[in-house]
Amino acid sequence: MSRYLQAVKEYEKFGIDVESALNTLAQIPVAIHCWQGDDVLGFEGSSGLSGGIQTTGNYPGRARTPYELMADMELAMKLCPGKKKINVHANYAIMTEENKADRDALKPEHFAPWVEFAKKHGVGIDFNPTYFSHEKVKDGLTLTSPDEDIRKFWIEHGKRCVEISEYFAKETGVPCVMNIWIGDGFKDIPADRLGPRMRYKDSLEQILSVPYDKTLVKPCVESKVFGIGVESYTAGSGEFTLTFAAKNDILPLMDNGHYHPTEVVSDKISALLCYFDEIALHVTRGVRWDSDHVVAFDDETKEIAKEIVRNDATKRVYIALDYFDASINRISAWVIGFRNMQKALLNALLLPNKMLKSLQDEGKFTELLAMQEELKTLPLGDVWKEYLRRENAPDIEWIEEVKKYEKEVLALR
Ligand code: RNT
Ligand code: ZN
């Protein structure tokens, strides 16, 4: 009997249907972020990253053009099993000399090649206005700026992005999750905490006042606790964004690098699901700070996946990856993180979640702990290999494919 069939039998003992787990997994979309491929620089000629986020490392082969970035993403996608979406930032607009535009004048046509790319791969597109790495970020501020001209510029940017999001959704037939994140904040103790937040609230309201189809565009606001150079105050804090999302009927987005080190997003998901029909996630790995390391198959990633699966929320939680590591091969960074998210979801789908819940409800905590620990050594790897086979994705040999590409393509950049 094959290792896969043996594994199926093992899982059957716990009442787990492996076939149905595999079918479900293949339907859960995970968004792959374009910005891992070029250290979040985009196509505007920017050479530095601002907004309190940072990539570290100088691994050779960074994508420098839309063509290179798409080719790299294509390889990464081929090496990953499962359903994908692509996640694009506004600073990845693709312009010609004739249609050049600043961020407050972006149009769908600037993203037409992304639509073409998405259609080629049969995937949807998520989108993000870009509130960093731009000369109109004044004193580190955008949508919270006390300078009305600056604030107006960034509000316009947001509005244009809503329109572009709707265009993506219409073209691909897949709703577009549009996430607003700003790095606005202060390095040192502010004299006014309310003012910037009131301006942020007003800016967001203005952005969302453009007409859009709510079934096509899913606006989100992403919270953050601090950034580099903005250690003392962040306007878009947890409380701010949650309340804004709830009151304005949009989605809250939680990035698991954006909380105090002992807080976990896995615990927050169920709290939000009590009140929101839909929520969004940025899955990352913070090491000591919001360092955006590549997602690992670690306890918190597993726990996040469990919360999505066992609460029957695979259609209510939009999963996106968000990290940027410039110290290793960037294609591998995508592949490792994406595959780990898939593994975490598979792990969650292969748990006897109903049975574990009843143990909790019946107060059988000894048995619950014993069971949770025993389940950790079930033959997940054998089922994973079968999933790879069905998805036409390589096993560990993917590394060889990346090495070959590095030699033949990346090394020549
Ligand atoms: C920054 C946020 C944000 C960015 C992307 C590039 O801390 O996590 O989501 O990573 O917009
Ligand atoms: Zn994020």
GROMACS .gro file of C-alpha atoms and ligand atoms in nm:
model
  425
    1MET     CA    1   0.000   0.000   0.000
    2SER     CA    2   0.131   0.345  -0.086
    3ARG     CA    3   0.233   0.579   0.192
    4TYR     CA    4  -0.054   0.804   0.091
    5LEU     CA    5  -0.313   0.525   0.133
    6GLN     CA    6  -0.158   0.430   0.465
    7ALA     CA    7  -0.190   0.789   0.573
    8VAL     CA    8  -0.555   0.797   0.464
    9LYS     CA    9  -0.618   0.499   0.693
   10GLU     CA   10  -0.436   0.664   0.982
   11TYR     CA   11  -0.649   0.975   0.948
   12GLU     CA   12  -0.966   0.766   0.910
   13LYS     CA   13  -0.910   0.640   1.262
   14PHE     CA   14  -0.980   0.995   1.376
   15GLY     CA   15  -1.277   1.029   1.142
   16ILE     CA   16  -1.085   1.256   0.905
   17ASP     CA   17  -1.168   1.249   0.535
   18VAL     CA   18  -0.839   1.316   0.358
   19GLU     CA   19  -0.992   1.335   0.011
   20SER     CA   20  -1.228   1.609   0.113
   21ALA     CA   21  -0.945   1.794   0.289
   22LEU     CA   22  -0.742   1.791  -0.033
   23ASN     CA   23  -1.036   1.913  -0.238
   24THR     CA   24  -1.107   2.195   0.004
   25LEU     CA   25  -0.742   2.301   0.018
   26ALA     CA   26  -0.724   2.330  -0.360
   27GLN     CA   27  -1.007   2.586  -0.344
   28ILE     CA   28  -0.871   2.826  -0.081
   29PRO     CA   29  -0.705   3.123  -0.252
   30VAL     CA   30  -0.383   3.267  -0.114
   31ALA     CA   31  -0.260   3.596  -0.255
   32ILE     CA   32   0.104   3.612  -0.364
   33HIS     CA   33   0.253   3.959  -0.320
   34CYS     CA   34   0.440   4.107  -0.614
   35TRP     CA   35   0.662   4.313  -0.383
   36GLN     CA   36   0.875   4.021  -0.259
   37GLY     CA   37   1.033   4.009  -0.605
   38ASP     CA   38   1.197   4.351  -0.603
   39ASP     CA   39   1.228   4.461  -0.240
   40VAL     CA   40   0.908   4.672  -0.257
   41LEU     CA   41   1.066   4.921  -0.497
   42GLY     CA   42   0.808   4.918  -0.776
   43PHE     CA   43   0.843   5.068  -1.124
   44GLU     CA   44   0.859   5.439  -1.053
   45GLY     CA   45   1.236   5.448  -1.045
   46SER     CA   46   1.250   5.452  -0.668
   47SER     CA   47   1.571   5.337  -0.508
   48GLY     CA   48   1.464   5.344  -0.146
   49LEU     CA   49   1.182   5.228   0.073
   50SER     CA   50   1.014   5.457   0.327
   51GLY     CA   51   0.712   5.441   0.555
   52GLY     CA   52   0.868   5.260   0.848
   53ILE     CA   53   0.921   4.932   0.661
   54GLN     CA   54   1.253   4.789   0.555
   55THR     CA   55   1.404   4.515   0.347
   56THR     CA   56   1.746   4.394   0.445
   57GLY     CA   57   1.994   4.207   0.231
   58ASN     CA   58   2.142   4.245  -0.112
   59TYR     CA   59   2.094   3.909  -0.278
   60PRO     CA   60   2.165   3.933  -0.650
   61GLY     CA   61   1.893   3.904  -0.914
   62ARG     CA   62   1.630   4.153  -0.802
   63ALA     CA   63   1.359   4.204  -1.065
   64ARG     CA   64   1.402   4.549  -1.222
   65THR     CA   65   1.126   4.561  -1.480
   66PRO     CA   66   0.766   4.443  -1.512
   67TYR     CA   67   0.883   4.176  -1.751
   68GLU     CA   68   1.139   4.042  -1.503
   69LEU     CA   69   0.903   4.057  -1.209
   70MET     CA   70   0.627   3.874  -1.390
   71ALA     CA   71   0.867   3.608  -1.515
   72ASP     CA   72   0.989   3.553  -1.158
   73MET     CA   73   0.637   3.538  -1.019
   74GLU     CA   74   0.542   3.295  -1.290
   75LEU     CA   75   0.814   3.055  -1.183
   76ALA     CA   76   0.721   3.092  -0.816
   77MET     CA   77   0.355   3.022  -0.895
   78LYS     CA   78   0.446   2.714  -1.094
   79LEU     CA   79   0.637   2.575  -0.798
   80CYS     CA   80   0.351   2.628  -0.554
   81PRO     CA   81   0.045   2.406  -0.527
   82GLY     CA   82  -0.298   2.554  -0.470
   83LYS     CA   83  -0.522   2.837  -0.575
   84LYS     CA   84  -0.360   3.177  -0.614
   85LYS     CA   85  -0.439   3.542  -0.641
   86ILE     CA   86  -0.180   3.803  -0.719
   87ASN     CA   87  -0.138   4.107  -0.498
   88VAL     CA   88  -0.024   4.428  -0.666
   89HIS     CA   89   0.077   4.764  -0.516
   90ALA     CA   90   0.002   5.095  -0.687
   91ASN     CA   91   0.373   5.171  -0.729
   92TYR     CA   92   0.385   4.878  -0.970
   93ALA     CA   93   0.194   5.077  -1.234
   94ILE     CA   94   0.331   5.012  -1.580
   95MET     CA   95   0.359   5.337  -1.774
   96THR     CA   96   0.488   5.459  -2.106
   97GLU     CA   97   0.634   5.804  -2.177
   98GLU     CA   98   0.295   5.903  -2.321
   99ASN     CA   99   0.070   5.799  -2.034
  100LYS     CA  100   0.300   5.881  -1.741
  101ALA     CA  101   0.100   5.984  -1.434
  102ASP     CA  102   0.161   6.059  -1.069
  103ARG     CA  103  -0.012   5.854  -0.803
  104ASP     CA  104  -0.310   6.088  -0.782
  105ALA     CA  105  -0.382   6.033  -1.150
  106LEU     CA  106  -0.339   5.659  -1.190
  107LYS     CA  107  -0.578   5.490  -1.427
  108PRO     CA  108  -0.678   5.132  -1.504
  109GLU     CA  109  -0.473   5.147  -1.825
  110HIS     CA  110  -0.156   5.167  -1.615
  111PHE     CA  111  -0.234   4.822  -1.484
  112ALA     CA  112  -0.352   4.656  -1.803
  113PRO     CA  113  -0.041   4.431  -1.822
  114TRP     CA  114  -0.121   4.301  -1.474
  115VAL     CA  115  -0.470   4.210  -1.590
  116GLU     CA  116  -0.322   4.031  -1.885
  117PHE     CA  117  -0.085   3.843  -1.654
  118ALA     CA  118  -0.370   3.751  -1.418
  119LYS     CA  119  -0.588   3.630  -1.703
  120LYS     CA  120  -0.305   3.421  -1.843
  121HIS     CA  121  -0.286   3.242  -1.508
  122GLY     CA  122  -0.659   3.239  -1.436
  123VAL     CA  123  -0.621   3.427  -1.107
  124GLY     CA  124  -0.779   3.730  -0.940
  125ILE     CA  125  -0.593   4.045  -0.836
  126ASP     CA  126  -0.578   4.218  -0.498
  127PHE     CA  127  -0.465   4.578  -0.484
  128ASN     CA  128  -0.299   4.830  -0.252
  129PRO     CA  129  -0.268   5.206  -0.276
  130THR     CA  130   0.095   5.298  -0.204
  131TYR     CA  131   0.136   5.554   0.075
  132PHE     CA  132   0.515   5.538   0.097
  133SER     CA  133   0.832   5.589  -0.107
  134HIS     CA  134   0.714   5.913  -0.266
  135GLU     CA  135   0.816   6.280  -0.247
  136LYS     CA  136   0.468   6.380  -0.130
  137VAL     CA  137   0.510   6.189   0.195
  138LYS     CA  138   0.568   6.500   0.405
  139ASP     CA  139   0.728   6.462   0.746
  140GLY     CA  140   0.634   6.096   0.723
  141LEU     CA  141   0.266   6.178   0.677
  142THR     CA  142   0.013   6.114   0.401
  143LEU     CA  143  -0.358   6.077   0.479
  144THR     CA  144  -0.306   6.231   0.823
  145SER     CA  145  -0.106   6.530   0.704
  146PRO     CA  146  -0.200   6.872   0.844
  147ASP     CA  147  -0.098   7.011   0.504
  148GLU     CA  148  -0.425   7.006   0.312
  149ASP     CA  149  -0.258   6.990  -0.030
  150ILE     CA  150  -0.062   6.686   0.072
  151ARG     CA  151  -0.364   6.519   0.224
  152LYS     CA  152  -0.571   6.594  -0.085
  153PHE     CA  153  -0.307   6.436  -0.310
  154TRP     CA  154  -0.319   6.115  -0.109
  155ILE     CA  155  -0.699   6.110  -0.092
  156GLU     CA  156  -0.704   6.133  -0.470
  157HIS     CA  157  -0.460   5.844  -0.483
  158GLY     CA  158  -0.696   5.635  -0.273
  159LYS     CA  159  -0.993   5.719  -0.493
  160ARG     CA  160  -0.807   5.624  -0.809
  161CYS     CA  161  -0.715   5.294  -0.646
  162VAL     CA  162  -1.079   5.213  -0.572
  163GLU     CA  163  -1.151   5.258  -0.942
  164ILE     CA  164  -0.856   5.043  -1.040
  165SER     CA  165  -0.968   4.774  -0.794
  166GLU     CA  166  -1.310   4.766  -0.955
  167TYR     CA  167  -1.147   4.737  -1.296
  168PHE     CA  168  -0.942   4.439  -1.174
  169ALA     CA  169  -1.252   4.268  -1.039
  170LYS     CA  170  -1.450   4.325  -1.356
  171GLU     CA  171  -1.170   4.204  -1.580
  172THR     CA  172  -1.083   3.893  -1.382
  173GLY     CA  173  -1.429   3.807  -1.251
  174VAL     CA  174  -1.282   3.779  -0.901
  175PRO     CA  175  -1.355   4.037  -0.626
  176CYS     CA  176  -1.058   4.262  -0.550
  177VAL     CA  177  -0.945   4.307  -0.190
  178MET     CA  178  -0.812   4.663  -0.169
  179ASN     CA  179  -0.599   4.723   0.136
  180ILE     CA  180  -0.516   5.064   0.276
  181TRP     CA  181  -0.208   5.082   0.491
  182ILE     CA  182  -0.031   5.404   0.584
  183GLY     CA  183   0.287   5.435   0.785
  184ASP     CA  184   0.191   5.775   0.924
  185GLY     CA  185   0.319   5.827   1.274
  186PHE     CA  186   0.580   5.988   1.496
  187LYS     CA  187   0.923   5.891   1.617
  188ASP     CA  188   0.882   6.070   1.945
  189ILE     CA  189   0.605   6.154   2.187
  190PRO     CA  190   0.332   6.342   1.997
  191ALA     CA  191   0.171   6.661   2.119
  192ASP     CA  192  -0.152   6.574   1.939
  193ARG     CA  193  -0.274   6.220   1.896
  194LEU     CA  194  -0.632   6.299   1.807
  195GLY     CA  195  -0.572   6.543   1.520
  196PRO     CA  196  -0.394   6.297   1.288
  197ARG     CA  197  -0.649   6.027   1.360
  198MET     CA  198  -0.942   6.260   1.288
  199ARG     CA  199  -0.775   6.355   0.959
  200TYR     CA  200  -0.715   5.988   0.877
  201LYS     CA  201  -1.083   5.916   0.945
  202ASP     CA  202  -1.191   6.199   0.718
  203SER     CA  203  -0.946   6.094   0.444
  204LEU     CA  204  -1.070   5.736   0.449
  205GLU     CA  205  -1.431   5.851   0.435
  206GLN     CA  206  -1.352   6.065   0.133
  207ILE     CA  207  -1.171   5.781  -0.043
  208LEU     CA  208  -1.460   5.545   0.014
  209SER     CA  209  -1.712   5.803  -0.105
  210VAL     CA  210  -1.635   5.720  -0.468
  211PRO     CA  211  -1.907   5.493  -0.600
  212TYR     CA  212  -1.802   5.130  -0.626
  213ASP     CA  213  -1.968   4.792  -0.632
  214LYS     CA  214  -1.931   4.634  -0.288
  215THR     CA  215  -1.952   4.285  -0.431
  216LEU     CA  216  -1.649   4.359  -0.650
  217VAL     CA  217  -1.427   4.575  -0.431
  218LYS     CA  218  -1.351   4.477  -0.072
  219PRO     CA  219  -1.178   4.772   0.094
  220CYS     CA  220  -0.970   4.699   0.405
  221VAL     CA  221  -0.777   4.904   0.655
  222GLU     CA  222  -0.460   4.753   0.799
  223SER     CA  223  -0.351   4.843   1.150
  224LYS     CA  224   0.000   4.873   1.285
  225VAL     CA  225   0.154   4.927   1.624
  226PHE     CA  226   0.481   5.091   1.519
  227GLY     CA  227   0.732   5.126   1.238
  228ILE     CA  228   1.100   5.211   1.203
  229GLY     CA  229   1.133   5.580   1.275
  230VAL     CA  230   0.772   5.593   1.395
  231GLU     CA  231   0.816   5.410   1.722
  232SER     CA  232   0.603   5.629   1.948
  233TYR     CA  233   0.277   5.671   1.763
  234THR     CA  234   0.098   5.520   1.464
  235ALA     CA  235  -0.223   5.688   1.351
  236GLY     CA  236  -0.373   5.367   1.211
  237SER     CA  237  -0.355   5.172   1.535
  238GLY     CA  238  -0.551   4.856   1.611
  239GLU     CA  239  -0.835   5.038   1.783
  240PHE     CA  240  -0.858   5.299   1.511
  241THR     CA  241  -0.875   5.060   1.218
  242LEU     CA  242  -1.109   4.811   1.382
  243THR     CA  243  -1.355   5.078   1.478
  244PHE     CA  244  -1.332   5.243   1.138
  245ALA     CA  245  -1.391   4.914   0.958
  246ALA     CA  246  -1.687   4.826   1.178
  247LYS     CA  247  -1.853   5.164   1.147
  248ASN     CA  248  -1.798   5.196   0.775
  249ASP     CA  249  -1.881   4.842   0.680
  250ILE     CA  250  -1.545   4.757   0.529
  251LEU     CA  251  -1.295   4.487   0.624
  252PRO     CA  252  -1.031   4.504   0.896
  253LEU     CA  253  -0.695   4.364   0.789
  254MET     CA  254  -0.462   4.208   1.043
  255ASP     CA  255  -0.095   4.163   0.966
  256ASN     CA  256   0.058   3.931   1.223
  257GLY     CA  257   0.376   4.138   1.234
  258HIS     CA  258   0.185   4.442   1.355
  259TYR     CA  259   0.115   4.368   1.718
  260HIS     CA  260   0.302   4.364   2.045
  261PRO     CA  261   0.521   4.053   2.059
  262THR     CA  262   0.299   3.851   2.290
  263GLU     CA  263  -0.023   3.927   2.102
  264VAL     CA  264  -0.126   3.673   1.842
  265VAL     CA  265  -0.348   3.717   1.539
  266SER     CA  266  -0.466   3.356   1.574
  267ASP     CA  267  -0.652   3.467   1.885
  268LYS     CA  268  -0.796   3.777   1.720
  269ILE     CA  269  -0.954   3.606   1.418
  270SER     CA  270  -1.248   3.458   1.609
  271ALA     CA  271  -1.305   3.785   1.794
  272LEU     CA  272  -1.347   3.964   1.462
  273LEU     CA  273  -1.556   3.688   1.307
  274CYS     CA  274  -1.819   3.755   1.574
  275TYR     CA  275  -1.880   4.095   1.418
  276PHE     CA  276  -1.750   4.102   1.061
  277ASP     CA  277  -1.883   3.897   0.771
  278GLU     CA  278  -1.541   3.910   0.613
  279ILE     CA  279  -1.190   3.995   0.730
  280ALA     CA  280  -0.846   3.999   0.567
  281LEU     CA  281  -0.502   3.884   0.675
  282HIS     CA  282  -0.143   3.957   0.590
  283VAL     CA  283   0.052   3.650   0.686
  284THR     CA  284   0.414   3.719   0.765
  285ARG     CA  285   0.677   3.629   1.026
  286GLY     CA  286   0.811   3.889   1.257
  287VAL     CA  287   1.140   3.805   1.424
  288ARG     CA  288   1.168   4.031   1.730
  289TRP     CA  289   1.002   4.312   1.537
  290ASP     CA  290   0.792   4.355   1.222
  291SER     CA  291   1.084   4.212   1.028
  292ASP     CA  292   0.877   4.049   0.752
  293HIS     CA  293   1.072   3.725   0.740
  294VAL     CA  294   0.948   3.454   0.505
  295VAL     CA  295   0.645   3.269   0.645
  296ALA     CA  296   0.754   2.948   0.818
  297PHE     CA  297   0.556   2.635   0.901
  298ASP     CA  298   0.558   2.743   1.262
  299ASP     CA  299   0.311   2.727   1.547
  300GLU     CA  300   0.150   3.065   1.485
  301THR     CA  301   0.103   3.007   1.111
  302LYS     CA  302  -0.054   2.670   1.194
  303GLU     CA  303  -0.275   2.829   1.458
  304ILE     CA  304  -0.392   3.101   1.216
  305ALA     CA  305  -0.483   2.833   0.961
  306LYS     CA  306  -0.670   2.634   1.227
  307GLU     CA  307  -0.879   2.936   1.318
  308ILE     CA  308  -0.977   2.986   0.955
  309VAL     CA  309  -1.058   2.622   0.892
  310ARG     CA  310  -1.228   2.512   1.212
  311ASN     CA  311  -1.451   2.818   1.222
  312ASP     CA  312  -1.566   2.735   0.872
  313ALA     CA  313  -1.433   3.070   0.758
  314THR     CA  314  -1.235   2.983   0.446
  315LYS     CA  315  -1.470   3.203   0.244
  316ARG     CA  316  -1.479   3.481   0.503
  317VAL     CA  317  -1.107   3.531   0.556
  318TYR     CA  318  -0.898   3.666   0.268
  319ILE     CA  319  -0.546   3.531   0.301
  320ALA     CA  320  -0.252   3.725   0.159
  321LEU     CA  321   0.120   3.688   0.213
  322ASP     CA  322   0.321   3.994   0.311
  323TYR     CA  323   0.694   3.977   0.367
  324PHE     CA  324   1.007   4.091   0.189
  325ASP     CA  325   1.341   3.926   0.233
  326ALA     CA  326   1.627   4.055   0.017
  327SER     CA  327   1.890   3.833   0.178
  328ILE     CA  328   1.792   3.510   0.002
  329ASN     CA  329   1.683   3.413  -0.348
  330ARG     CA  330   1.359   3.608  -0.388
  331ILE     CA  331   1.177   3.341  -0.585
  332SER     CA  332   1.256   3.090  -0.313
  333ALA     CA  333   1.122   3.336  -0.060
  334TRP     CA  334   0.785   3.335  -0.238
  335VAL     CA  335   0.783   2.959  -0.278
  336ILE     CA  336   0.882   2.878   0.080
  337GLY     CA  337   0.623   3.113   0.229
  338PHE     CA  338   0.343   3.013  -0.003
  339ARG     CA  339   0.402   2.642   0.044
  340ASN     CA  340   0.413   2.690   0.420
  341MET     CA  341   0.078   2.867   0.419
  342GLN     CA  342  -0.062   2.577   0.217
  343LYS     CA  343   0.089   2.324   0.457
  344ALA     CA  344  -0.060   2.508   0.752
  345LEU     CA  345  -0.403   2.499   0.588
  346LEU     CA  346  -0.362   2.129   0.508
  347ASN     CA  347  -0.260   2.061   0.866
  348ALA     CA  348  -0.574   2.239   0.987
  349LEU     CA  349  -0.798   2.053   0.743
  350LEU     CA  350  -0.658   1.722   0.866
  351LEU     CA  351  -0.753   1.779   1.228
  352PRO     CA  352  -1.061   1.622   1.388
  353ASN     CA  353  -1.188   1.969   1.468
  354LYS     CA  354  -1.541   1.866   1.568
  355MET     CA  355  -1.413   1.605   1.806
  356LEU     CA  356  -1.164   1.846   1.964
  357LYS     CA  357  -1.438   2.104   2.012
  358SER     CA  358  -1.661   1.854   2.190
  359LEU     CA  359  -1.378   1.757   2.420
  360GLN     CA  360  -1.352   2.124   2.513
  361ASP     CA  361  -1.728   2.163   2.557
  362GLU     CA  362  -1.744   1.851   2.772
  363GLY     CA  363  -1.466   1.984   2.991
  364LYS     CA  364  -1.236   1.692   2.906
  365PHE     CA  365  -0.922   1.902   2.907
  366THR     CA  366  -0.675   1.622   2.983
  367GLU     CA  367  -0.796   1.426   2.682
  368LEU     CA  368  -0.800   1.741   2.471
  369LEU     CA  369  -0.437   1.819   2.542
  370ALA     CA  370  -0.333   1.457   2.495
  371MET     CA  371  -0.515   1.439   2.164
  372GLN     CA  372  -0.380   1.772   2.037
  373GLU     CA  373  -0.027   1.655   2.109
  374GLU     CA  374  -0.072   1.307   1.959
  375LEU     CA  375  -0.218   1.452   1.640
  376LYS     CA  376   0.100   1.646   1.576
  377THR     CA  377   0.279   1.333   1.453
  378LEU     CA  378   0.019   1.207   1.207
  379PRO     CA  379   0.165   1.154   0.857
  380LEU     CA  380   0.094   1.500   0.720
  381GLY     CA  381   0.399   1.480   0.490
  382ASP     CA  382   0.257   1.185   0.297
  383VAL     CA  383  -0.067   1.370   0.229
  384TRP     CA  384   0.130   1.682   0.133
  385LYS     CA  385   0.322   1.480  -0.127
  386GLU     CA  386  -0.004   1.352  -0.273
  387TYR     CA  387  -0.137   1.708  -0.287
  388LEU     CA  388   0.175   1.820  -0.475
  389ARG     CA  389   0.129   1.535  -0.720
  390ARG     CA  390  -0.233   1.628  -0.786
  391GLU     CA  391  -0.147   1.993  -0.825
  392ASN     CA  392   0.142   1.919  -1.061
  393ALA     CA  393   0.379   2.095  -0.827
  394PRO     CA  394   0.728   1.961  -0.762
  395ASP     CA  395   0.836   1.820  -0.430
  396ILE     CA  396   1.170   1.928  -0.282
  397GLU     CA  397   1.314   1.938  -0.637
  398TRP     CA  398   1.165   2.285  -0.671
  399ILE     CA  399   1.492   2.410  -0.525
  400GLU     CA  400   1.681   2.274  -0.826
  401GLU     CA  401   1.446   2.458  -1.060
  402VAL     CA  402   1.513   2.784  -0.881
  403LYS     CA  403   1.887   2.724  -0.885
  404LYS     CA  404   1.875   2.663  -1.258
  405TYR     CA  405   1.677   2.981  -1.311
  406GLU     CA  406   1.919   3.170  -1.091
  407LYS     CA  407   2.209   3.056  -1.304
  408GLU     CA  408   2.040   3.112  -1.639
  409VAL     CA  409   1.833   3.423  -1.571
  410LEU     CA  410   1.893   3.599  -1.239
  411ALA     CA  411   2.272   3.592  -1.262
  412LEU     CA  412   2.258   3.788  -1.587
  413ARG     CA  413   2.072   4.083  -1.435
  414RNT     C1  414   0.366   4.742   0.633
  414RNT     C2  415   0.242   4.668   0.598
  414RNT     C3  416   0.202   4.671   0.453
  414RNT     C4  417   0.318   4.656   0.359
  414RNT     C5  418   0.279   4.644   0.214
  414RNT     C6  419   0.396   4.653   0.123
  414RNT     O1  420   0.406   4.722   0.760
  414RNT     O2  421   0.251   4.537   0.641
  414RNT     O3  422   0.104   4.578   0.430
  414RNT     O4  423   0.396   4.547   0.393
  414RNT     O5  424   0.183   4.735   0.184
  415ZN      ZN  425   0.096   4.404   0.583
   0.00000   0.00000   0.00000
